[in-house]
Coordinates of N, CA and C in Angstrom, one line a residue:
X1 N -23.3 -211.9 -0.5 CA -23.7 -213.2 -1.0 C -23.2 -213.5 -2.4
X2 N -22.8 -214.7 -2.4 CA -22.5 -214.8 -3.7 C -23.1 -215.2 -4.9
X3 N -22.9 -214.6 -5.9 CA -23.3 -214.3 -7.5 C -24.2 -215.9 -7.4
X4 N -25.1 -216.3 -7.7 CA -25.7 -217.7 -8.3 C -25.7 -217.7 -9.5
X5 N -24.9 -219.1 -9.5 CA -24.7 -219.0 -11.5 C -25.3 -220.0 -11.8
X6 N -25.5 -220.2 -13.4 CA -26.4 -221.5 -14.2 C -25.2 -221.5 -15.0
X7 N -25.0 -222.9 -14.9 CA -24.2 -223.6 -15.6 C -24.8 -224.7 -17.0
X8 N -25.3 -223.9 -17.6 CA -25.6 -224.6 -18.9 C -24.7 -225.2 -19.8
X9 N -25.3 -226.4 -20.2 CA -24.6 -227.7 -20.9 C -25.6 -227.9 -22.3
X10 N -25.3 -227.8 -23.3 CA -25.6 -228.0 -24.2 C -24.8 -229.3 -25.5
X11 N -25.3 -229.8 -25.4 CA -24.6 -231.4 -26.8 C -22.7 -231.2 -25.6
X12 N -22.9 -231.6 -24.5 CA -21.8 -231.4 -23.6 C -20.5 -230.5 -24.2
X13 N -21.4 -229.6 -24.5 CA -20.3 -228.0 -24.2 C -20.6 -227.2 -22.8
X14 N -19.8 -226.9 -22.3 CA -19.9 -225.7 -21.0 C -19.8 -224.5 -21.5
X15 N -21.2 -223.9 -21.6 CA -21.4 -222.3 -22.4 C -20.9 -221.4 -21.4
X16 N -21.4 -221.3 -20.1 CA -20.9 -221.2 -19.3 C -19.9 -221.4 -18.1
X17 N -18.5 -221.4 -18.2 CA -18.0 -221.8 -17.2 C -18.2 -221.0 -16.0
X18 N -18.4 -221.6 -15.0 CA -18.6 -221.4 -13.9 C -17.8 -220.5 -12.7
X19 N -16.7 -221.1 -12.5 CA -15.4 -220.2 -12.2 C -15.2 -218.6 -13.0
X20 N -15.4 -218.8 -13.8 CA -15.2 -217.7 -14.4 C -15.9 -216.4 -14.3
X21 N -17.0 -216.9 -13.3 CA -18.2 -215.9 -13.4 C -18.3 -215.3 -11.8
X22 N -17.2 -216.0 -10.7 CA -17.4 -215.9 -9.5 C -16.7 -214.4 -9.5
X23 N -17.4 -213.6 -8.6 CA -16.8 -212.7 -8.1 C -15.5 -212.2 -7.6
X24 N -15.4 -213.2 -6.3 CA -14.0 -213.2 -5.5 C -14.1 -214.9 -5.5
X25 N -13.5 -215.9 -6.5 CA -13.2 -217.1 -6.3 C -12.1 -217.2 -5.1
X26 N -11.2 -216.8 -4.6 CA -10.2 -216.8 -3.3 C -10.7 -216.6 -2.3
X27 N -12.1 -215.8 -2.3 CA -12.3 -215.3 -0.9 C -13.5 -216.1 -0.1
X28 N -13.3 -216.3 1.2 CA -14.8 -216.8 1.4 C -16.0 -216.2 1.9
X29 N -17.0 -217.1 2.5 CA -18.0 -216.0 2.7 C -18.1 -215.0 4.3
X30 N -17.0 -215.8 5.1 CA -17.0 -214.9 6.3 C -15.6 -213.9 6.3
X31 N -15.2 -213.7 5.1 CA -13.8 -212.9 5.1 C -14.7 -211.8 4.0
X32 N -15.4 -212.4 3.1 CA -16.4 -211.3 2.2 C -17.0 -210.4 3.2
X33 N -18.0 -210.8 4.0 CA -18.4 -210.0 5.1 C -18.3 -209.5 6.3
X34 N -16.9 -209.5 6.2 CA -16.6 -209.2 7.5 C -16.0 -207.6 8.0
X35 N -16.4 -206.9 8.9 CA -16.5 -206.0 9.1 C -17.6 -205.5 10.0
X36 N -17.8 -203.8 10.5 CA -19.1 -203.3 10.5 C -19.9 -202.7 10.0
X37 N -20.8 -203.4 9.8 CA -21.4 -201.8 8.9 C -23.0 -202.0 9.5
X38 N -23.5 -201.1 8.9 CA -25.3 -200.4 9.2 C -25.8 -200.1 8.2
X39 N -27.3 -200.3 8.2 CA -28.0 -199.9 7.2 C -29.3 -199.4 7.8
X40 N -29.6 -198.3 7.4 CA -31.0 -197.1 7.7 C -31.6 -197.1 5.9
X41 N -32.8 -197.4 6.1 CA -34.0 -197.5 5.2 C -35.2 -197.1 6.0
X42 N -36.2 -197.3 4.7 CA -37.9 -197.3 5.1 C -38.3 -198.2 4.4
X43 N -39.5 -199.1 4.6 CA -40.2 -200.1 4.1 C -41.6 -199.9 4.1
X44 N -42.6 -199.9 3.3 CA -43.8 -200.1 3.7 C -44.6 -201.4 3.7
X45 N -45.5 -201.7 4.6 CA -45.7 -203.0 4.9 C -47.3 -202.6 4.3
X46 N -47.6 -203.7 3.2 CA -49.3 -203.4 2.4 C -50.1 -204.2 4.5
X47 N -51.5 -204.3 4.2 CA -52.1 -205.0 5.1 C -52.1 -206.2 5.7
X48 N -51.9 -206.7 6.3 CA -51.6 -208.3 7.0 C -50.5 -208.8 6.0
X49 N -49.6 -208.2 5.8 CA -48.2 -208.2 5.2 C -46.9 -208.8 6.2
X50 N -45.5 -209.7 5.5 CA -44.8 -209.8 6.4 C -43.8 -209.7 5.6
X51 N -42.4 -209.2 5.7 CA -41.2 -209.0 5.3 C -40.1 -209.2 5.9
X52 N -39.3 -209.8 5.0 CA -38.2 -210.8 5.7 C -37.2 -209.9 5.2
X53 N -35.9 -209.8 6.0 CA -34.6 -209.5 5.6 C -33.4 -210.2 5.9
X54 N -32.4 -210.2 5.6 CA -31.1 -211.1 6.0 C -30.1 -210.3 6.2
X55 N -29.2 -210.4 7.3 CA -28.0 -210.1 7.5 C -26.7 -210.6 8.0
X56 N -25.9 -210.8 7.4 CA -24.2 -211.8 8.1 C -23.8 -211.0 8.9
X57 N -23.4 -211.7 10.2 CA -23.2 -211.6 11.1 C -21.9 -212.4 11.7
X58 N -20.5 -212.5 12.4 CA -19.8 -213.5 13.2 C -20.4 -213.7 13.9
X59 N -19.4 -214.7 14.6 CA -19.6 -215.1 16.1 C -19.0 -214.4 16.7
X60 N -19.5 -214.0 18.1 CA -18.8 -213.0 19.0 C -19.3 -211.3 18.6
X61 N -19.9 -211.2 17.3 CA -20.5 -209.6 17.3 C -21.3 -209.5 17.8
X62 N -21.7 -208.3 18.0 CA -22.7 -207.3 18.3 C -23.8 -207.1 17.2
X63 N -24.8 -207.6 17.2 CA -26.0 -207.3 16.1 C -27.1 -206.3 16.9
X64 N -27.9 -205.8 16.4 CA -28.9 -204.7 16.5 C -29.7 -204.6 15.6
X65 N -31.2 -204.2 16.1 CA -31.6 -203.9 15.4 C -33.3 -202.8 16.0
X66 N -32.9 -201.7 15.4 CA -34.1 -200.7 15.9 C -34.9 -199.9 14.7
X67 N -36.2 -200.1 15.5 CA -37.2 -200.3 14.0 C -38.6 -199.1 15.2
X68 N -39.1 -198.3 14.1 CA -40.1 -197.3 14.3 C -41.2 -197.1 13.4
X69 N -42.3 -197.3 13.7 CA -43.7 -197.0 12.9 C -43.7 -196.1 12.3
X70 N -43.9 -194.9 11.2 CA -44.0 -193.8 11.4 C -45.2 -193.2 11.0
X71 N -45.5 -193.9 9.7 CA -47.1 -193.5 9.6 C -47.8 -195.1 9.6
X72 N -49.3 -194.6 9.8 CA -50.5 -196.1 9.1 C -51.6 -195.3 8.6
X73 N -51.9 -195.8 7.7 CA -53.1 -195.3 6.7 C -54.4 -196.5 6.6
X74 N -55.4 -196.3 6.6 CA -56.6 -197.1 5.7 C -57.5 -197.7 7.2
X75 N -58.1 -198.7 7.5 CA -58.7 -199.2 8.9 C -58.5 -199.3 10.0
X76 N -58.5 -199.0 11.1 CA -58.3 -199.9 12.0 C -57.5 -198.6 12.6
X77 N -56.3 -198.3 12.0 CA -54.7 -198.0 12.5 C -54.6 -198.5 14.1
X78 N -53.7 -199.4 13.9 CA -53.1 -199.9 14.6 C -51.8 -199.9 14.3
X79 N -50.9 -199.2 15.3 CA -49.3 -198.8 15.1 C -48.6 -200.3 15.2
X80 N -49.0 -200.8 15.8 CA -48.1 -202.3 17.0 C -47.5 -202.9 15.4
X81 N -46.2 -203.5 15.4 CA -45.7 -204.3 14.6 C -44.7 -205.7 15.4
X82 N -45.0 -206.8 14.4 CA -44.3 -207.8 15.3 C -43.3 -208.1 14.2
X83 N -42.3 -208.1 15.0 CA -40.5 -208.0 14.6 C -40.0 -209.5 15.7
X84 N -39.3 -210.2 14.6 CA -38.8 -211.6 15.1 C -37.7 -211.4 14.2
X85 N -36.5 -211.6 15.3 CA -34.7 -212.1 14.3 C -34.6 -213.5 15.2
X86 N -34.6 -214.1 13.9 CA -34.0 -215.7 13.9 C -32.6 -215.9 13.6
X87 N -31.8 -216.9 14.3 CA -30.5 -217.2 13.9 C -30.4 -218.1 12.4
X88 N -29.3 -218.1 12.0 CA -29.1 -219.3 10.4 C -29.9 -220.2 11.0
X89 N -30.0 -220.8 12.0 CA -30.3 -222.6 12.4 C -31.7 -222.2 12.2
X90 N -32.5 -221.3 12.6 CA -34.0 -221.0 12.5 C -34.4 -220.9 14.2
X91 N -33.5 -220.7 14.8 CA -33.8 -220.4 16.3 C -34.4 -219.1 16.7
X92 N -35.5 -218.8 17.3 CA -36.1 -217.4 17.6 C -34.8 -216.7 18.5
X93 N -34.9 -215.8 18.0 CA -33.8 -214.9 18.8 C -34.4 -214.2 19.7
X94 N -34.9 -213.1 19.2 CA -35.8 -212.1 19.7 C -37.0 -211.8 19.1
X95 N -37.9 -211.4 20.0 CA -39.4 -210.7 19.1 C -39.7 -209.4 20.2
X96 N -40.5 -208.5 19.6 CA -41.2 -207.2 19.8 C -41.9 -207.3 19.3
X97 N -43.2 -206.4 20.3 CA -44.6 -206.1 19.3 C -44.8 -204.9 19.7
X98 N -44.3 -204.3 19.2 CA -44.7 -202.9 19.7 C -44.5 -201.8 18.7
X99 N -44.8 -200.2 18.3 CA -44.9 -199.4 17.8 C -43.4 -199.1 17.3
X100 N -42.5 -199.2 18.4 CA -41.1 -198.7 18.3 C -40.3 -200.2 19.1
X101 N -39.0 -200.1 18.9 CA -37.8 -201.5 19.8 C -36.9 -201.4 19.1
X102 N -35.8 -201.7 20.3 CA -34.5 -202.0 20.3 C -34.5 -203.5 20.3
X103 N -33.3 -204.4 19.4 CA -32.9 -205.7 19.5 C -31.3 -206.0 19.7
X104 N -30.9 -206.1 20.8 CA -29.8 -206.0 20.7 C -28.8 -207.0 21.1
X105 N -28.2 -208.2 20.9 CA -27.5 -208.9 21.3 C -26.0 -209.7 20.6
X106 N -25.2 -210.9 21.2 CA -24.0 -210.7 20.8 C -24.3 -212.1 20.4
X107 N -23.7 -212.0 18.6 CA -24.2 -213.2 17.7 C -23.2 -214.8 18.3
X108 N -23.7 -215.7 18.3 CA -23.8 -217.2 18.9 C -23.2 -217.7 17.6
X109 N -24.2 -217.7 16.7 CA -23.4 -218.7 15.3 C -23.6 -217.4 14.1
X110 N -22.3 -218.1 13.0 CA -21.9 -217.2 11.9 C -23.1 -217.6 11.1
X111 N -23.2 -216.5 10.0 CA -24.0 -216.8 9.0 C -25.2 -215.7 8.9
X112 N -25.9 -215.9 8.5 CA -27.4 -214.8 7.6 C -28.3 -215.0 9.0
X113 N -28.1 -213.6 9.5 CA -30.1 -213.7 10.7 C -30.9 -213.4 10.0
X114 N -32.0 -213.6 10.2 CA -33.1 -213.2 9.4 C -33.8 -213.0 10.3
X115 N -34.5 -211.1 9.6 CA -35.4 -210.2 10.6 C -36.9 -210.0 9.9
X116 N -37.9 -210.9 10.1 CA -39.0 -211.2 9.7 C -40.2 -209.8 10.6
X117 N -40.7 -208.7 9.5 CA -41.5 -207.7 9.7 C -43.2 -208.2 9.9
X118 N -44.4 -208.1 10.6 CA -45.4 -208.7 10.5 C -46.5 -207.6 10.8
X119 N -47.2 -207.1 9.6 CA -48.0 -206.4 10.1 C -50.0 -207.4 10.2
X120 N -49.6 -208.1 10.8 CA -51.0 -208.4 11.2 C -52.3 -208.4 11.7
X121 N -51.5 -207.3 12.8 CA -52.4 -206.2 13.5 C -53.4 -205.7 12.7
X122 N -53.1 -205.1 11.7 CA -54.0 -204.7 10.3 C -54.5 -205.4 9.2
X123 N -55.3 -205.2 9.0 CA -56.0 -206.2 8.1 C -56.4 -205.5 6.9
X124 N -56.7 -204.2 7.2 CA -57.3 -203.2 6.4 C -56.3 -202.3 5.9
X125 N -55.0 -202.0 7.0 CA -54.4 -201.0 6.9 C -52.8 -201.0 6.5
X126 N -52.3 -200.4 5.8 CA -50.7 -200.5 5.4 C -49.9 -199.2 6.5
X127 N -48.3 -199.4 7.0 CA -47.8 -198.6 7.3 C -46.6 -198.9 6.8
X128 N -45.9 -197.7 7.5 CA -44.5 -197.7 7.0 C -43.3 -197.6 7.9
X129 N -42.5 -198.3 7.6 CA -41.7 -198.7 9.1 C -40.2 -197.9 8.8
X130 N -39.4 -196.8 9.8 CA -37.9 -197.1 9.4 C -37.3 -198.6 10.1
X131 N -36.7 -198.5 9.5 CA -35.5 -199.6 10.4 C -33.6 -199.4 10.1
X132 N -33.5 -199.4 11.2 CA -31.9 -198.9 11.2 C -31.3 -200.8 11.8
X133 N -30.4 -201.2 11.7 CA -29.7 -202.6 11.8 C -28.1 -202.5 11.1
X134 N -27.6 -203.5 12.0 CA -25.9 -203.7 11.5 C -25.4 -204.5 12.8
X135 N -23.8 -204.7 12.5 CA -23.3 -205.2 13.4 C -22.1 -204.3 13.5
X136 N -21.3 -204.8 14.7 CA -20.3 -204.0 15.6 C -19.6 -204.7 16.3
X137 N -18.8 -204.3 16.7 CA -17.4 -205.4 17.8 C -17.7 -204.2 19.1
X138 N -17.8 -205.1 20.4 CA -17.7 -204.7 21.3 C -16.3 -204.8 22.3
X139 N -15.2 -204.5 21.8 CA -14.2 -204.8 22.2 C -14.0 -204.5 23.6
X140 N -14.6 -203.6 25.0 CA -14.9 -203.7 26.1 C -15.5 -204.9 26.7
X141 N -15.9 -206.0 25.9 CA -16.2 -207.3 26.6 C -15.4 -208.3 26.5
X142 N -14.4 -208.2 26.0 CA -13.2 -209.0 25.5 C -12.2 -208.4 26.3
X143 N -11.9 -209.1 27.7 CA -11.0 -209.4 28.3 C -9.7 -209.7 28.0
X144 N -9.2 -210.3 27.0 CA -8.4 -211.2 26.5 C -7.4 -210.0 25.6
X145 N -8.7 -209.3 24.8 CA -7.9 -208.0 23.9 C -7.3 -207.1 25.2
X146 N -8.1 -206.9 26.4 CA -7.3 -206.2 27.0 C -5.7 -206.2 27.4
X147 N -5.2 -207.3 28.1 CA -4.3 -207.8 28.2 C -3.8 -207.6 27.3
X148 N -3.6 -207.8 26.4 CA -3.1 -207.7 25.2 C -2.2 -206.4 24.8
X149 N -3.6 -205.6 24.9 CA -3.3 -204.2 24.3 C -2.2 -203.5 25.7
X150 N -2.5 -204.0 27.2 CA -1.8 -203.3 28.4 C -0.5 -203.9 27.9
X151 N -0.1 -205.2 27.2 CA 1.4 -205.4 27.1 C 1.9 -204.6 25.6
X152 N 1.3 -204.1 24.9 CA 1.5 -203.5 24.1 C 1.6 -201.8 23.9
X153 N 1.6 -201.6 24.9 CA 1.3 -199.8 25.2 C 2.5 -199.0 25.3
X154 N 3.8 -200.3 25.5 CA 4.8 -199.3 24.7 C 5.2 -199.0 23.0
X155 N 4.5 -199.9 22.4 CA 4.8 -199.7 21.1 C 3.8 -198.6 20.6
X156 N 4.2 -197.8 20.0 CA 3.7 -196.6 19.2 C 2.6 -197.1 18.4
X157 N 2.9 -198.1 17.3 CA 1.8 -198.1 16.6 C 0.8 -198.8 16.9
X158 N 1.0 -199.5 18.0 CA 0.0 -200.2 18.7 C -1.2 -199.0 19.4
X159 N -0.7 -198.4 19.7 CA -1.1 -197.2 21.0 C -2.1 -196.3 19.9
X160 N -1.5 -196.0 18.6 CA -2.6 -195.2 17.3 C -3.3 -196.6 16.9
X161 N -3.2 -197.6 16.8 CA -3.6 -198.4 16.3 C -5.3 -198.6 17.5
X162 N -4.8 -199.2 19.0 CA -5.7 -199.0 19.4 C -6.7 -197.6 20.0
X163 N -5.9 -196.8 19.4 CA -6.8 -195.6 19.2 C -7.6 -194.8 18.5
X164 N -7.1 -195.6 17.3 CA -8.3 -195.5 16.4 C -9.0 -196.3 16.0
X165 N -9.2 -197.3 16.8 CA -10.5 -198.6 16.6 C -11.5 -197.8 17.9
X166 N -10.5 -197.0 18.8 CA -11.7 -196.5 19.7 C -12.4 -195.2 19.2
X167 N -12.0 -194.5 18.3 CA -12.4 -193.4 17.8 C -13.4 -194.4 16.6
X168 N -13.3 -195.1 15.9 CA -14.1 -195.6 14.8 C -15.3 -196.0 15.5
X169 N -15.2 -196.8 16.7 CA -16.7 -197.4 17.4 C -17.3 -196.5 17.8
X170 N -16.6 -195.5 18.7 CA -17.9 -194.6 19.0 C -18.2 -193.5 17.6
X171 N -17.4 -193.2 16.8 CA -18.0 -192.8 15.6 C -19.2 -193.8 15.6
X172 N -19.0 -194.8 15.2 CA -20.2 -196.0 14.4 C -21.6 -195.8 15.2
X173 N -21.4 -195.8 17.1 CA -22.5 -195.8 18.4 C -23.4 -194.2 17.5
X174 N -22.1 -193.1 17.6 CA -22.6 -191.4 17.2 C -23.7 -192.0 16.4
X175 N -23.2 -192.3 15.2 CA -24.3 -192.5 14.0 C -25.5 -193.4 14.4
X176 N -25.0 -194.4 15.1 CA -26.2 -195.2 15.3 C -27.2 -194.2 16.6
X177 N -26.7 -193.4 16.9 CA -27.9 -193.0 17.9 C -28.4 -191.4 17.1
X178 N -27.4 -190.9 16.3 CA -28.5 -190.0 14.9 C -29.4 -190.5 14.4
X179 N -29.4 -192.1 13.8 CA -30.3 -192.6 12.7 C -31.8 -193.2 13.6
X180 N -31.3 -193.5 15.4 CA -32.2 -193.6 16.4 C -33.0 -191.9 16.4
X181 N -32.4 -190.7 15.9 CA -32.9 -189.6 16.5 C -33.6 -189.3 15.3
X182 N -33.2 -189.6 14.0 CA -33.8 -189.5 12.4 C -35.4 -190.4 12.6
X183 N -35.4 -191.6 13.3 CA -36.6 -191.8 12.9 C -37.3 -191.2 14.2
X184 N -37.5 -190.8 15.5 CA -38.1 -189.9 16.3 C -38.4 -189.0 15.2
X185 N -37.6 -188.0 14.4 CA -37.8 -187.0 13.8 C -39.1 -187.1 12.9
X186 N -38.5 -188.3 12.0 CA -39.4 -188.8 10.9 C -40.9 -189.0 11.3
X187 N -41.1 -189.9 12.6 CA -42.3 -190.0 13.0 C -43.0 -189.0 13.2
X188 N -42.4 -187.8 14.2 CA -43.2 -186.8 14.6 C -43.6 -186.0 13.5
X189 N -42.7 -186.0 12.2 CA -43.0 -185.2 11.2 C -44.6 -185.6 10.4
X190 N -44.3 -187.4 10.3 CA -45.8 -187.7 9.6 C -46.8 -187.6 10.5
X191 N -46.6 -187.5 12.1 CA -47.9 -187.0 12.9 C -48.5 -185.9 12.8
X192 N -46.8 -184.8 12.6 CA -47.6 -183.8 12.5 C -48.9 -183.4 11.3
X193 N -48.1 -184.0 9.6 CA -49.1 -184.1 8.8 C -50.2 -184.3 8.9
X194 N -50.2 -185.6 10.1 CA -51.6 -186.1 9.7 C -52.2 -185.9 10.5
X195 N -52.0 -185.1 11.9 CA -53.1 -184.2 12.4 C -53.3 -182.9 11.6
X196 N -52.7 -182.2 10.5 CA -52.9 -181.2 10.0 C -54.0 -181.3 9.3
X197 N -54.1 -182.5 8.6 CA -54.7 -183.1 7.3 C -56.2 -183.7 8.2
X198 N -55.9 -183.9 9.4 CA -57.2 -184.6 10.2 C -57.8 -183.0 10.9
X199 N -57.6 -182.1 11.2 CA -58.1 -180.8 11.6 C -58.2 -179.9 10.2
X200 N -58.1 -180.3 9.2 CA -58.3 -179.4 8.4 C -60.0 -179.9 7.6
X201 N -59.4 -181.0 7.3 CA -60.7 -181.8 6.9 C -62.3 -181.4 7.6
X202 N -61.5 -181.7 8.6 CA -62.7 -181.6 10.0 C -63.5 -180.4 10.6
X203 N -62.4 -179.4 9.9 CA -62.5 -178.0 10.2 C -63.9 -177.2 8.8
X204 N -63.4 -178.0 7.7 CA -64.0 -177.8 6.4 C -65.4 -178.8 6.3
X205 N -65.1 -179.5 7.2 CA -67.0 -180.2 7.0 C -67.8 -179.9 8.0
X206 N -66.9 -179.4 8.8 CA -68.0 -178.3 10.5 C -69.0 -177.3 9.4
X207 N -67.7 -176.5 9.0 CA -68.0 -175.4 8.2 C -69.2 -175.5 7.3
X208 N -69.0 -176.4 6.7 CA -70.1 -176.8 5.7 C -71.4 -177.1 6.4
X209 N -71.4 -177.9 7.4 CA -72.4 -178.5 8.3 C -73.2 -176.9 8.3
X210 N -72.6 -176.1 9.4 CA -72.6 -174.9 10.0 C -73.5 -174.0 8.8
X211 N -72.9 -173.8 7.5 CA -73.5 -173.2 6.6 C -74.9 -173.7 6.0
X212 N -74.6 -174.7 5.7 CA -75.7 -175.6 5.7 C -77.0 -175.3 6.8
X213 N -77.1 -175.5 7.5 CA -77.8 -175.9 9.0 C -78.5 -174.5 9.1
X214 N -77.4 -173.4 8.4 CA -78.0 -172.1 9.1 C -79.0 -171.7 7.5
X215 N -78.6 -172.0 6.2 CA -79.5 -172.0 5.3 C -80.7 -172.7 5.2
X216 N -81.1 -174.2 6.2 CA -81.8 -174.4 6.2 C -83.1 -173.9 6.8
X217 N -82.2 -173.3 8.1 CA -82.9 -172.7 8.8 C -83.6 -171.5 9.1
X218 N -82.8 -170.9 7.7 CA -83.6 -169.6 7.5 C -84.3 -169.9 6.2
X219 N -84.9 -170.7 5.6 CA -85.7 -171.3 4.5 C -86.9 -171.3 5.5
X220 N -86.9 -172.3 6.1 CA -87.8 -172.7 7.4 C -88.6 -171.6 7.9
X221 N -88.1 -170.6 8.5 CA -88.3 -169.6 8.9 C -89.2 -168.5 8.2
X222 N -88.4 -168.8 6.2 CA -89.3 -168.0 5.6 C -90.5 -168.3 5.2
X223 N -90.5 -169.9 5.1 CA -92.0 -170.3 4.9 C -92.9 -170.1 5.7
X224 N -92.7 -169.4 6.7 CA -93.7 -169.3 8.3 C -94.1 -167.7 8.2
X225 N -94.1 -167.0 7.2 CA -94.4 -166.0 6.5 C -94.9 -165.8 5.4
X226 N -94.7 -166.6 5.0 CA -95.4 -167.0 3.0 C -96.9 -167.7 3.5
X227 N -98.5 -166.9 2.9 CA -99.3 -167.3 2.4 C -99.6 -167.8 1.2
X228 N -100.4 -168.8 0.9 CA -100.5 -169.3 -0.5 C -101.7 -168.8 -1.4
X229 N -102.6 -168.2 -0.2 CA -104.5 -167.7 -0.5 C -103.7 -166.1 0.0
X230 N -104.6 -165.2 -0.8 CA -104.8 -163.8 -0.6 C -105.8 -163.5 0.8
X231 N -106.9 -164.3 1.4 CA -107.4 -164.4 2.2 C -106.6 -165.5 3.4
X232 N -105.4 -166.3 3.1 CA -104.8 -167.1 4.3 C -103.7 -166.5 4.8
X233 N -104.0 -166.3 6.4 CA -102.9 -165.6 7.4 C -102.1 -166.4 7.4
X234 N -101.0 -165.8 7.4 CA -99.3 -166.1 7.8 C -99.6 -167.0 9.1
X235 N -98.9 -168.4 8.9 CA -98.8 -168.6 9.9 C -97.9 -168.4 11.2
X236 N -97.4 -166.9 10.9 CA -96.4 -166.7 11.5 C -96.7 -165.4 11.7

């Protein structure tokens, strides 16, 4: 995106020229972003919280986007998160409400989607979400490249050239299905915590109960042998 500048004017001097401050003045904004790339983070979402993100996208790509609960703390816990990507125009693309999802489809119009997080399910409770997202060229749906490339298969650098656009996408798929396997991992790791932390607790207030219960009970016990009068029988 590009730099937003203030162009202040003072007694009509330009303190700031404007031009001068642009990044890439020659370039535009679908040649700035263009390419594939991915991004793997975590976010935590406070209680009846929603969070918005943006990403550029062409026309004709491949966008994704896979998102996993991994912990929730405070009321309620309720894992379910509702996830909506909207197009630039503000068209619903997709939604999920669920713990874990895949969003996967091939972008319509250029420009910023925006992937709106909602934890409303909770009111009481915050969690924390990964999310893996990016875009990709599916060049197996593109008929047109094929031809192409069949008339081109006697030229050599054509032949390395389309050979290493096929070696770069399934690299890109590899990673994208590690960063799928990273948050499995992640998840199971904060379950395991927090059954540890939930049997340990649980383990140490039995115990106490237990100790307790049995001290009281042999108090009880000893009063049913204690007289108060030199002439008053034990009532035991």
């Amino acid at each position: 995106c590009k730099q937003i500048l203030w162009t202040m004017t003072l007694a009509g001097l330009n303190l700031f020229p404007s031009h001068r401050l642009l990044p890439h003045p020659n370039i535009t904004d679908q040649e700035l972003f263009w390419g594939a790339d991915q991004y793997d983070f975590s976010v935590v979402l406070p209680a009846a919280a929603t969070e918005c993100f943006w990403h550029f996208a062409h026309h004709r790509e491949r966008f994704y986007l896979n998102f996993m609960v991994q912990w929730v703390t405070g009321v309620g816990l309720d894992r379910h998160l509702s996830v909506t990507v909207n197009a630039p125009s503000s068209l619903l693309l997709s939604t999920v409400d669920d713990a874990k999802g895949q969003i996967n489809f091939e972008v319509e119009e250029t420009g910023f989607h925006q992937m709106c997080l909602s934890n409303f399910h909770n009111h009481f409770s915050m969690m924390q979400v990964f999310l893996s997202f990016g875009v990709y060229y599916d060049n197996n749906q593109d008929k047109g490249k094929k031809d192409m490339e069949e008339e081109k298969l006697n030229n050599t650098l054509s032949i390395i050239q389309i050979a290493t656009n096929r070696v770069e996408r399934n690299v890109f798929h590899m990673f994208r299905y590690y960063s799928f396997g990273r948050m499995r991992k992640s998840t199971d790791y904060f379950l395991l915590q927090s059954n540890t932390r939930y049997i340990t607790w649980w383990s140490m207030a039995l115990s106490l109960l237990i100790v307790t219960s049995g001290f009281l009970q042999l108090l009880f016990l000893k009063s049913l042998f204690v007289s108060k009068a030199e002439n008053e029988k034990p009532r035991c």
